[in-house]
Amino acid sequence: MTINELLGKPVWQMTGEELLFLAQHGNMSTSGEVTKASSKEERRYVYGLAGIARLFGCSLPTANRIKQSGKINHAITQVGRKIIVDADLALELAGRKTGGRG
């Protein structure tokens, strides 16, 4: 059996030997290009106000003020109560100066 055939086979149908072979040799030949491309575009996300607080190293009330200020709105996706923040974009947006006296 070749690696391409094993990649098409469901995991629950594999024998232990096939699974170990695929784990050891599968990612070298066929998916080498895919893993290199996806690692460049790998995004880091934080979730909720607690995630924002950890990202900026602040308290929960301050994280809420940062979110409510609108500075990082482009980095936030919110559906109902679920808050998902693109960490790298949020840090970039928070570092930009807009308006003010300076």
Tab-separated table of C-alpha atoms in Angstrom:
chain	number	residue	atom	x	y	z
A	1	MET	CA	0.000	0.000	0.000
A	2	THR	CA	1.358	3.433	-0.902
A	3	ILE	CA	1.228	6.578	1.203
A	4	ASN	CA	-1.401	8.125	-1.083
A	5	GLU	CA	-3.661	5.089	-0.613
A	6	LEU	CA	-3.189	5.283	3.157
A	7	LEU	CA	-4.023	8.994	3.157
A	8	GLY	CA	-7.329	8.180	1.466
A	9	LYS	CA	-8.193	5.424	3.936
A	10	PRO	CA	-10.255	6.320	7.038
A	11	VAL	CA	-8.271	6.071	10.269
A	12	TRP	CA	-10.777	3.724	11.853
A	13	GLN	CA	-10.130	1.170	9.077
A	14	MET	CA	-6.318	1.233	9.435
A	15	THR	CA	-4.307	-1.379	11.230
A	16	GLY	CA	-1.849	-0.267	13.874
A	17	GLU	CA	1.024	-0.959	11.495
A	18	GLU	CA	-0.505	1.235	8.766
A	19	LEU	CA	-1.181	4.052	11.206
A	20	LEU	CA	2.388	4.014	12.537
A	21	PHE	CA	3.797	3.908	9.002
A	22	LEU	CA	1.676	6.880	7.998
A	23	ALA	CA	2.635	8.808	11.124
A	24	GLN	CA	6.337	8.278	10.435
A	25	HIS	CA	6.438	8.717	6.662
A	26	GLY	CA	3.227	10.457	5.612
A	27	ASN	CA	4.121	14.076	6.280
A	28	MET	CA	7.490	13.960	4.488
A	29	SER	CA	6.479	13.185	0.918
A	30	THR	CA	2.978	14.335	-0.003
A	31	SER	CA	2.071	17.089	2.441
A	32	GLY	CA	5.477	18.784	2.683
A	33	GLU	CA	4.369	21.689	0.517
A	34	VAL	CA	1.073	22.073	2.355
A	35	THR	CA	2.659	22.296	5.820
A	36	LYS	CA	5.195	24.882	4.681
A	37	ALA	CA	2.481	27.069	3.163
A	38	SER	CA	0.128	26.803	6.138
A	39	SER	CA	2.815	27.598	8.719
A	40	LYS	CA	3.448	30.990	7.076
A	41	GLU	CA	-0.209	31.983	7.383
A	42	GLU	CA	-0.795	30.478	10.827
A	43	ARG	CA	-2.942	32.824	12.871
A	44	ARG	CA	-3.043	33.077	16.635
A	45	TYR	CA	-6.407	33.672	18.276
A	46	VAL	CA	-7.504	34.523	21.798
A	47	TYR	CA	-11.015	34.081	23.079
A	48	GLY	CA	-13.185	36.287	25.265
A	49	LEU	CA	-12.313	39.183	27.502
A	50	ALA	CA	-9.953	36.931	29.451
A	51	GLY	CA	-7.993	36.301	26.241
A	52	ILE	CA	-7.778	40.036	25.547
A	53	ALA	CA	-6.599	40.604	29.131
A	54	ARG	CA	-3.864	37.956	28.760
A	55	LEU	CA	-2.839	39.341	25.365
A	56	PHE	CA	-2.385	42.900	26.621
A	57	GLY	CA	-1.326	41.933	30.149
A	58	CYS	CA	-4.101	43.880	31.836
A	59	SER	CA	-7.126	43.344	34.064
A	60	LEU	CA	-10.567	42.272	32.858
A	61	PRO	CA	-12.101	45.763	33.252
A	62	THR	CA	-9.238	47.253	31.237
A	63	ALA	CA	-9.660	44.536	28.587
A	64	ASN	CA	-13.331	45.483	28.380
A	65	ARG	CA	-12.379	49.155	27.938
A	66	ILE	CA	-9.922	48.227	25.162
A	67	LYS	CA	-12.647	46.250	23.384
A	68	GLN	CA	-15.246	48.987	23.831
A	69	SER	CA	-12.857	51.712	22.631
A	70	GLY	CA	-13.119	50.409	19.065
A	71	LYS	CA	-9.367	50.464	18.410
A	72	ILE	CA	-9.208	46.711	17.816
A	73	ASN	CA	-12.621	46.259	16.158
A	74	HIS	CA	-11.098	44.915	12.919
A	75	ALA	CA	-9.415	42.121	14.880
A	76	ILE	CA	-12.591	41.080	16.705
A	77	THR	CA	-15.216	38.646	15.488
A	78	GLN	CA	-18.192	38.409	17.795
A	79	VAL	CA	-21.184	36.117	17.412
A	80	GLY	CA	-23.573	36.495	20.316
A	81	ARG	CA	-21.470	36.261	23.436
A	82	LYS	CA	-18.547	34.456	21.760
A	83	ILE	CA	-15.585	36.797	21.186
A	84	ILE	CA	-12.726	35.719	18.918
A	85	VAL	CA	-9.724	38.035	18.528
A	86	ASP	CA	-6.897	37.771	15.985
A	87	ALA	CA	-4.026	38.361	18.421
A	88	ASP	CA	-1.402	39.646	15.992
A	89	LEU	CA	-3.802	42.062	14.301
A	90	ALA	CA	-5.093	43.315	17.661
A	91	LEU	CA	-1.569	44.064	18.870
A	92	GLU	CA	-0.809	45.858	15.611
A	93	LEU	CA	-4.010	47.930	15.761
A	94	ALA	CA	-3.507	48.829	19.427
A	95	GLY	CA	-0.007	50.088	18.676
A	96	ARG	CA	-1.181	52.558	16.018
A	97	LYS	CA	-1.694	56.164	17.026
A	98	THR	CA	-4.874	57.784	15.760
A	99	GLY	CA	-5.960	61.289	16.661
A	100	GLY	CA	-5.207	62.591	20.113
A	101	ARG	CA	-2.865	65.377	21.140
A	102	GLY	CA	0.400	63.768	20.204
